[in-house]
mmCIF file of N, CA and C and ligand atoms in Angstrom:
data_model
loop_
_atom_site.group_PDB
_atom_site.id
_atom_site.type_symbol
_atom_site.label_atom_id
_atom_site.label_comp_id
_atom_site.label_asym_id
_atom_site.label_seq_id
_atom_site.Cartn_x
_atom_site.Cartn_y
_atom_site.Cartn_z
ATOM 1 N N MET I 27 25.973 -12.233 136.731
ATOM 2 C CA MET I 27 26.423 -12.156 138.125
ATOM 3 C C MET I 27 27.864 -11.650 138.240
ATOM 4 N N GLU I 28 28.515 -11.573 137.100
ATOM 5 C CA GLU I 28 29.897 -11.048 137.082
ATOM 6 C C GLU I 28 30.858 -11.802 138.017
ATOM 7 N N ILE I 29 30.731 -13.124 138.002
ATOM 8 C CA ILE I 29 31.668 -13.943 138.794
ATOM 9 C C ILE I 29 32.982 -14.034 138.013
ATOM 10 N N ASN I 30 34.076 -13.624 138.587
ATOM 11 C CA ASN I 30 35.343 -13.644 137.846
ATOM 12 C C ASN I 30 36.438 -14.485 138.516
ATOM 13 N N LYS I 31 36.067 -15.257 139.518
ATOM 14 C CA LYS I 31 37.033 -16.179 140.159
ATOM 15 C C LYS I 31 36.751 -17.598 139.657
ATOM 16 N N PRO I 32 37.758 -18.435 139.568
ATOM 17 C CA PRO I 32 37.495 -19.835 139.201
ATOM 18 C C PRO I 32 36.760 -20.531 140.353
ATOM 19 N N PRO I 33 35.969 -21.583 140.042
ATOM 20 C CA PRO I 33 35.262 -22.290 141.115
ATOM 21 C C PRO I 33 36.240 -22.962 142.084
ATOM 22 N N LEU I 34 35.845 -23.092 143.325
ATOM 23 C CA LEU I 34 36.696 -23.767 144.318
ATOM 24 C C LEU I 34 36.785 -25.255 144.025
ATOM 25 N N PHE I 35 35.686 -25.834 143.531
ATOM 26 C CA PHE I 35 35.693 -27.238 143.122
ATOM 27 C C PHE I 35 34.601 -27.425 142.079
ATOM 28 N N LYS I 36 34.684 -28.518 141.341
ATOM 29 C CA LYS I 36 33.630 -28.843 140.371
ATOM 30 C C LYS I 36 33.478 -30.355 140.283
ATOM 31 N N VAL I 37 32.252 -30.778 140.035
ATOM 32 C CA VAL I 37 31.927 -32.199 139.906
ATOM 33 C C VAL I 37 31.067 -32.356 138.663
ATOM 34 N N VAL I 38 31.422 -33.272 137.807
ATOM 35 C CA VAL I 38 30.599 -33.575 136.636
ATOM 36 C C VAL I 38 29.928 -34.917 136.865
ATOM 37 N N SER I 39 28.594 -34.945 136.842
ATOM 38 C CA SER I 39 27.845 -36.204 136.997
ATOM 39 C C SER I 39 27.191 -36.535 135.672
ATOM 40 N N ARG I 40 27.626 -37.585 135.042
ATOM 41 C CA ARG I 40 27.016 -37.980 133.766
ATOM 42 C C ARG I 40 25.993 -39.084 134.025
ATOM 43 N N TRP I 41 24.818 -38.915 133.445
ATOM 44 C CA TRP I 41 23.734 -39.890 133.609
ATOM 45 C C TRP I 41 23.607 -40.631 132.282
ATOM 46 N N HIS I 42 24.422 -41.668 132.118
ATOM 47 C CA HIS I 42 24.405 -42.400 130.850
ATOM 48 C C HIS I 42 23.070 -43.122 130.665
ATOM 49 N N ASN I 43 22.534 -43.039 129.476
ATOM 50 C CA ASN I 43 21.270 -43.707 129.130
ATOM 51 C C ASN I 43 20.154 -43.376 130.119
ATOM 52 N N ALA I 44 20.180 -42.193 130.681
ATOM 53 C CA ALA I 44 19.176 -41.835 131.679
ATOM 54 C C ALA I 44 17.821 -41.516 131.056
ATOM 55 N N MET I 45 17.832 -40.979 129.852
ATOM 56 C CA MET I 45 16.583 -40.532 129.214
ATOM 57 C C MET I 45 16.260 -41.420 128.017
ATOM 58 N N PRO I 46 15.021 -41.897 127.921
ATOM 59 C CA PRO I 46 14.651 -42.645 126.721
ATOM 60 C C PRO I 46 14.798 -41.760 125.487
ATOM 61 N N GLN I 47 15.304 -42.320 124.418
ATOM 62 C CA GLN I 47 15.398 -41.604 123.135
ATOM 63 C C GLN I 47 14.483 -42.330 122.165
ATOM 64 N N TYR I 48 13.297 -41.797 121.959
ATOM 65 C CA TYR I 48 12.343 -42.460 121.065
ATOM 66 C C TYR I 48 12.886 -42.440 119.638
ATOM 67 N N THR I 49 12.711 -43.535 118.955
ATOM 68 C CA THR I 49 13.155 -43.601 117.553
ATOM 69 C C THR I 49 11.930 -43.609 116.639
ATOM 70 N N VAL I 50 12.180 -43.411 115.355
ATOM 71 C CA VAL I 50 11.096 -43.358 114.378
ATOM 72 C C VAL I 50 10.269 -44.633 114.484
ATOM 73 N N GLY I 51 8.955 -44.473 114.514
ATOM 74 C CA GLY I 51 8.066 -45.625 114.630
ATOM 75 C C GLY I 51 7.645 -45.896 116.064
ATOM 76 N N HIS I 52 8.100 -45.062 116.978
ATOM 77 C CA HIS I 52 7.800 -45.298 118.400
ATOM 78 C C HIS I 52 6.297 -45.374 118.649
ATOM 79 N N LEU I 53 5.548 -44.411 118.121
ATOM 80 C CA LEU I 53 4.104 -44.382 118.402
ATOM 81 C C LEU I 53 3.394 -45.599 117.817
ATOM 82 N N ASP I 54 3.868 -46.042 116.641
ATOM 83 C CA ASP I 54 3.268 -47.254 116.048
ATOM 84 C C ASP I 54 3.538 -48.475 116.930
ATOM 85 N N ARG I 55 4.764 -48.579 117.425
ATOM 86 C CA ARG I 55 5.098 -49.723 118.296
ATOM 87 C C ARG I 55 4.297 -49.662 119.600
ATOM 88 N N LEU I 56 4.114 -48.443 120.075
ATOM 89 C CA LEU I 56 3.347 -48.272 121.303
ATOM 90 C C LEU I 56 1.898 -48.715 121.107
ATOM 91 N N GLU I 57 1.359 -48.350 119.958
ATOM 92 C CA GLU I 57 -0.026 -48.753 119.660
ATOM 93 C C GLU I 57 -0.122 -50.274 119.599
ATOM 94 N N THR I 58 0.862 -50.916 118.971
ATOM 95 C CA THR I 58 0.889 -52.378 118.900
ATOM 96 C C THR I 58 0.953 -52.972 120.302
ATOM 97 N N LEU I 59 1.849 -52.423 121.126
ATOM 98 C CA LEU I 59 2.001 -52.915 122.507
ATOM 99 C C LEU I 59 0.678 -52.794 123.257
ATOM 100 N N GLU I 60 0.050 -51.623 123.171
ATOM 101 C CA GLU I 60 -1.188 -51.412 123.937
ATOM 102 C C GLU I 60 -2.312 -52.310 123.433
ATOM 103 N N ASN I 61 -2.364 -52.519 122.124
ATOM 104 C CA ASN I 61 -3.377 -53.435 121.582
ATOM 105 C C ASN I 61 -3.146 -54.860 122.077
ATOM 106 N N LYS I 62 -1.872 -55.277 122.094
ATOM 107 C CA LYS I 62 -1.574 -56.642 122.558
ATOM 108 C C LYS I 62 -1.847 -56.789 124.051
ATOM 109 N N LEU I 63 -1.525 -55.764 124.816
ATOM 110 C CA LEU I 63 -1.834 -55.826 126.250
ATOM 111 C C LEU I 63 -3.338 -55.942 126.456
ATOM 112 N N ALA I 64 -4.103 -55.126 125.729
ATOM 113 C CA ALA I 64 -5.561 -55.154 125.882
ATOM 114 C C ALA I 64 -6.109 -56.534 125.552
ATOM 115 N N GLU I 65 -5.484 -57.178 124.557
ATOM 116 C CA GLU I 65 -5.972 -58.488 124.118
ATOM 117 C C GLU I 65 -5.546 -59.603 125.078
ATOM 118 N N HIS I 66 -4.275 -59.586 125.472
ATOM 119 C CA HIS I 66 -3.724 -60.729 126.218
ATOM 120 C C HIS I 66 -3.595 -60.495 127.724
ATOM 121 N N LEU I 67 -3.357 -59.252 128.122
ATOM 122 C CA LEU I 67 -3.183 -58.931 129.549
ATOM 123 C C LEU I 67 -4.005 -57.684 129.878
ATOM 124 N N PRO I 68 -5.313 -57.825 129.873
ATOM 125 C CA PRO I 68 -6.169 -56.632 129.930
ATOM 126 C C PRO I 68 -6.072 -55.835 131.219
ATOM 127 N N ASN I 69 -5.451 -56.379 132.234
ATOM 128 C CA ASN I 69 -5.307 -55.598 133.476
ATOM 129 C C ASN I 69 -3.901 -55.024 133.649
ATOM 130 N N VAL I 70 -3.117 -55.086 132.590
ATOM 131 C CA VAL I 70 -1.773 -54.501 132.646
ATOM 132 C C VAL I 70 -1.754 -53.226 131.806
ATOM 133 N N TYR I 71 -1.286 -52.149 132.393
ATOM 134 C CA TYR I 71 -1.193 -50.861 131.712
ATOM 135 C C TYR I 71 0.244 -50.377 131.785
ATOM 136 N N VAL I 72 0.629 -49.538 130.866
ATOM 137 C CA VAL I 72 1.972 -48.968 130.910
ATOM 138 C C VAL I 72 1.880 -47.453 131.011
ATOM 139 N N ALA I 73 2.784 -46.889 131.762
ATOM 140 C CA ALA I 73 2.875 -45.435 131.893
ATOM 141 C C ALA I 73 4.295 -45.100 132.296
ATOM 142 N N GLY I 74 4.768 -43.959 131.882
ATOM 143 C CA GLY I 74 6.105 -43.532 132.290
ATOM 144 C C GLY I 74 6.933 -43.048 131.120
ATOM 145 N N ALA I 75 8.164 -42.725 131.424
ATOM 146 C CA ALA I 75 9.032 -42.048 130.472
ATOM 147 C C ALA I 75 9.298 -42.871 129.210
ATOM 148 N N SER I 76 9.143 -44.177 129.297
ATOM 149 C CA SER I 76 9.425 -45.006 128.124
ATOM 150 C C SER I 76 8.347 -44.878 127.054
ATOM 151 N N TYR I 77 7.225 -44.266 127.393
ATOM 152 C CA TYR I 77 6.070 -44.374 126.508
ATOM 153 C C TYR I 77 5.648 -43.071 125.847
ATOM 154 N N ARG I 78 5.021 -42.174 126.582
ATOM 155 C CA ARG I 78 4.438 -41.000 125.936
ATOM 156 C C ARG I 78 4.934 -39.705 126.567
ATOM 157 N N GLY I 79 6.224 -39.535 126.589
ATOM 158 C CA GLY I 79 6.793 -38.290 127.095
ATOM 159 C C GLY I 79 7.681 -38.535 128.297
ATOM 160 N N VAL I 80 8.800 -37.833 128.323
ATOM 161 C CA VAL I 80 9.837 -38.099 129.329
ATOM 162 C C VAL I 80 9.688 -37.195 130.551
ATOM 163 N N GLY I 81 9.213 -35.977 130.356
ATOM 164 C CA GLY I 81 9.140 -35.016 131.464
ATOM 165 C C GLY I 81 8.177 -35.462 132.551
ATOM 166 N N LEU I 82 8.408 -34.959 133.740
ATOM 167 C CA LEU I 82 7.528 -35.335 134.856
ATOM 168 C C LEU I 82 6.054 -35.032 134.571
ATOM 169 N N PRO I 83 5.708 -33.868 133.990
ATOM 170 C CA PRO I 83 4.288 -33.630 133.689
ATOM 171 C C PRO I 83 3.715 -34.687 132.752
ATOM 172 N N ASP I 84 4.535 -35.135 131.778
ATOM 173 C CA ASP I 84 4.069 -36.190 130.858
ATOM 174 C C ASP I 84 3.818 -37.490 131.617
ATOM 175 N N CYS I 85 4.739 -37.818 132.537
ATOM 176 C CA CYS I 85 4.594 -39.074 133.295
ATOM 177 C C CYS I 85 3.359 -39.010 134.197
ATOM 178 N N ILE I 86 3.141 -37.865 134.805
ATOM 179 C CA ILE I 86 1.971 -37.708 135.687
ATOM 180 C C ILE I 86 0.686 -37.813 134.866
ATOM 181 N N LYS I 87 0.687 -37.181 133.689
ATOM 182 C CA LYS I 87 -0.493 -37.247 132.814
ATOM 183 C C LYS I 87 -0.813 -38.692 132.439
ATOM 184 N N GLN I 88 0.240 -39.451 132.111
ATOM 185 C CA GLN I 88 0.032 -40.855 131.744
ATOM 186 C C GLN I 88 -0.508 -41.659 132.934
ATOM 187 N N ALA I 89 0.043 -41.392 134.110
ATOM 188 C CA ALA I 89 -0.411 -42.121 135.301
ATOM 189 C C ALA I 89 -1.884 -41.818 135.569
ATOM 190 N N LYS I 90 -2.262 -40.539 135.430
ATOM 191 C CA LYS I 90 -3.669 -40.180 135.661
ATOM 192 C C LYS I 90 -4.578 -40.853 134.643
ATOM 193 N N SER I 91 -4.115 -40.918 133.409
ATOM 194 C CA SER I 91 -4.907 -41.561 132.361
ATOM 195 C C SER I 91 -5.111 -43.045 132.676
ATOM 196 N N VAL I 92 -4.050 -43.716 133.121
ATOM 197 C CA VAL I 92 -4.153 -45.136 133.468
ATOM 198 C C VAL I 92 -5.120 -45.319 134.637
ATOM 199 N N VAL I 93 -5.018 -44.459 135.630
ATOM 200 C CA VAL I 93 -5.925 -44.558 136.786
ATOM 201 C C VAL I 93 -7.379 -44.408 136.322
ATOM 202 N N GLN I 94 -7.628 -43.462 135.434
ATOM 203 C CA GLN I 94 -8.986 -43.279 134.915
ATOM 204 C C GLN I 94 -9.479 -44.541 134.212
ATOM 205 N N GLN I 95 -8.598 -45.133 133.389
ATOM 206 C CA GLN I 95 -8.993 -46.358 132.670
ATOM 207 C C GLN I 95 -9.330 -47.477 133.653
ATOM 208 N N ILE I 96 -8.533 -47.610 134.711
ATOM 209 C CA ILE I 96 -8.784 -48.668 135.695
ATOM 210 C C ILE I 96 -10.093 -48.389 136.436
ATOM 211 N N LYS I 97 -10.296 -47.125 136.796
ATOM 212 C CA LYS I 97 -11.530 -46.782 137.519
ATOM 213 C C LYS I 97 -12.761 -47.067 136.660
ATOM 214 N N GLN I 98 -12.668 -46.729 135.383
ATOM 215 C CA GLN I 98 -13.799 -46.991 134.486
ATOM 216 C C GLN I 98 -14.086 -48.477 134.387
ATOM 217 N N LYS I 99 -13.016 -49.258 134.342
ATOM 218 C CA LYS I 99 -13.192 -50.710 134.234
ATOM 219 C C LYS I 99 -13.836 -51.281 135.492
ATOM 220 N N MET I 100 -13.493 -50.695 136.655
ATOM 221 C CA MET I 100 -14.021 -51.210 137.908
ATOM 222 C C MET I 100 -15.496 -50.859 138.113
ATOM 223 N N ASN I 101 -15.960 -49.801 137.437
ATOM 224 C CA ASN I 101 -17.374 -49.386 137.620
ATOM 225 C C ASN I 101 -18.323 -50.250 136.807
HETATM 226 C C1 FAD M 28 19.153 -36.526 135.802
HETATM 227 C C2 FAD M 28 17.713 -36.353 135.381
HETATM 228 C C3 FAD M 28 17.132 -35.113 135.514
HETATM 229 C C4 FAD M 28 15.801 -34.917 135.153
HETATM 230 N N1 FAD M 28 15.237 -33.691 135.294
HETATM 231 C C5 FAD M 28 13.952 -33.494 134.981
HETATM 232 C C6 FAD M 28 13.343 -32.216 135.174
HETATM 233 O O1 FAD M 28 13.970 -31.260 135.641
HETATM 234 N N2 FAD M 28 12.035 -32.070 134.832
HETATM 235 C C7 FAD M 28 11.303 -33.096 134.316
HETATM 236 O O2 FAD M 28 10.126 -32.902 134.005
HETATM 237 N N3 FAD M 28 11.852 -34.323 134.123
HETATM 238 C C8 FAD M 28 13.153 -34.536 134.451
HETATM 239 N N4 FAD M 28 13.727 -35.767 134.267
HETATM 240 C C9 FAD M 28 12.919 -36.816 133.666
HETATM 241 C C10 FAD M 28 12.021 -37.474 134.684
HETATM 242 O O3 FAD M 28 12.593 -37.380 135.972
HETATM 243 C C11 FAD M 28 11.854 -38.947 134.321
HETATM 244 O O4 FAD M 28 11.547 -39.092 132.940
HETATM 245 C C12 FAD M 28 10.724 -39.549 135.152
HETATM 246 O O5 FAD M 28 11.051 -39.491 136.525
HETATM 247 C C13 FAD M 28 10.506 -40.977 134.746
HETATM 248 O O6 FAD M 28 9.467 -41.494 135.557
HETATM 249 P P1 FAD M 28 9.092 -43.014 135.461
HETATM 250 O O7 FAD M 28 8.020 -43.240 136.488
HETATM 251 O O8 FAD M 28 8.817 -43.413 134.052
HETATM 252 O O9 FAD M 28 10.432 -43.794 135.848
HETATM 253 P P2 FAD M 28 11.243 -43.742 137.206
HETATM 254 O O10 FAD M 28 11.040 -42.455 137.929
HETATM 255 O O11 FAD M 28 12.635 -44.136 136.808
HETATM 256 O O12 FAD M 28 10.557 -44.869 138.086
HETATM 257 C C14 FAD M 28 10.778 -46.235 137.833
HETATM 258 C C15 FAD M 28 10.764 -46.936 139.172
HETATM 259 O O13 FAD M 28 10.755 -48.329 138.950
HETATM 260 C C16 FAD M 28 11.639 -48.901 139.858
HETATM 261 N N5 FAD M 28 12.050 -50.181 139.298
HETATM 262 C C17 FAD M 28 12.900 -50.402 138.256
HETATM 263 N N6 FAD M 28 13.003 -51.700 138.022
HETATM 264 C C18 FAD M 28 12.209 -52.330 138.922
HETATM 265 C C19 FAD M 28 11.912 -53.690 139.165
HETATM 266 N N7 FAD M 28 12.422 -54.682 138.421
HETATM 267 N N8 FAD M 28 11.039 -53.963 140.157
HETATM 268 C C20 FAD M 28 10.484 -52.982 140.902
HETATM 269 N N9 FAD M 28 10.735 -51.666 140.706
HETATM 270 C C21 FAD M 28 11.595 -51.361 139.721
HETATM 271 C C22 FAD M 28 12.775 -47.905 140.012
HETATM 272 O O14 FAD M 28 13.466 -48.106 141.209
HETATM 273 C C23 FAD M 28 11.986 -46.605 140.023
HETATM 274 O O15 FAD M 28 11.569 -46.217 141.307
HETATM 275 C C24 FAD M 28 15.049 -35.993 134.639
HETATM 276 C C25 FAD M 28 15.644 -37.253 134.532
HETATM 277 C C26 FAD M 28 16.954 -37.431 134.891
HETATM 278 C C27 FAD M 28 17.568 -38.814 134.786
#
């Protein structure tokens, strides 16, 4: 764009700890969590950035999967 003037103003917004950072063993822990939920709290499901992907498409995919599981259980 060939902008050669300095900006009139600037704002830096830092989002500390905004994104989950999965560590090694995450999927194993998730499997343990889901197995324990199925055993002890069978009507509780988890979905969202903490689990299987941080991006919005990942979160939507997880939500749809949970809805399918609930619908199957209700039938
Ligand atoms: C700055 C930023 C930019 C991003 N940009 C993108 C992007 O461009 N594209 C992309 O794909 N992803 C982006 N992401 C990632 C994506 O937005 C998040 O990973 C996603 O929104 C997480 O969805 P979620 O449902 O897991 O959690 P959230 O969207 O955080 O939803 C959790 C909800 O639970 C509520 N809540 C929390 N505690 C309680 C409680 N005790 N009781 C009741 N309700 C509660 C909160 O108020 C919130 O509404 C961005 C994230 C950030 C932080």
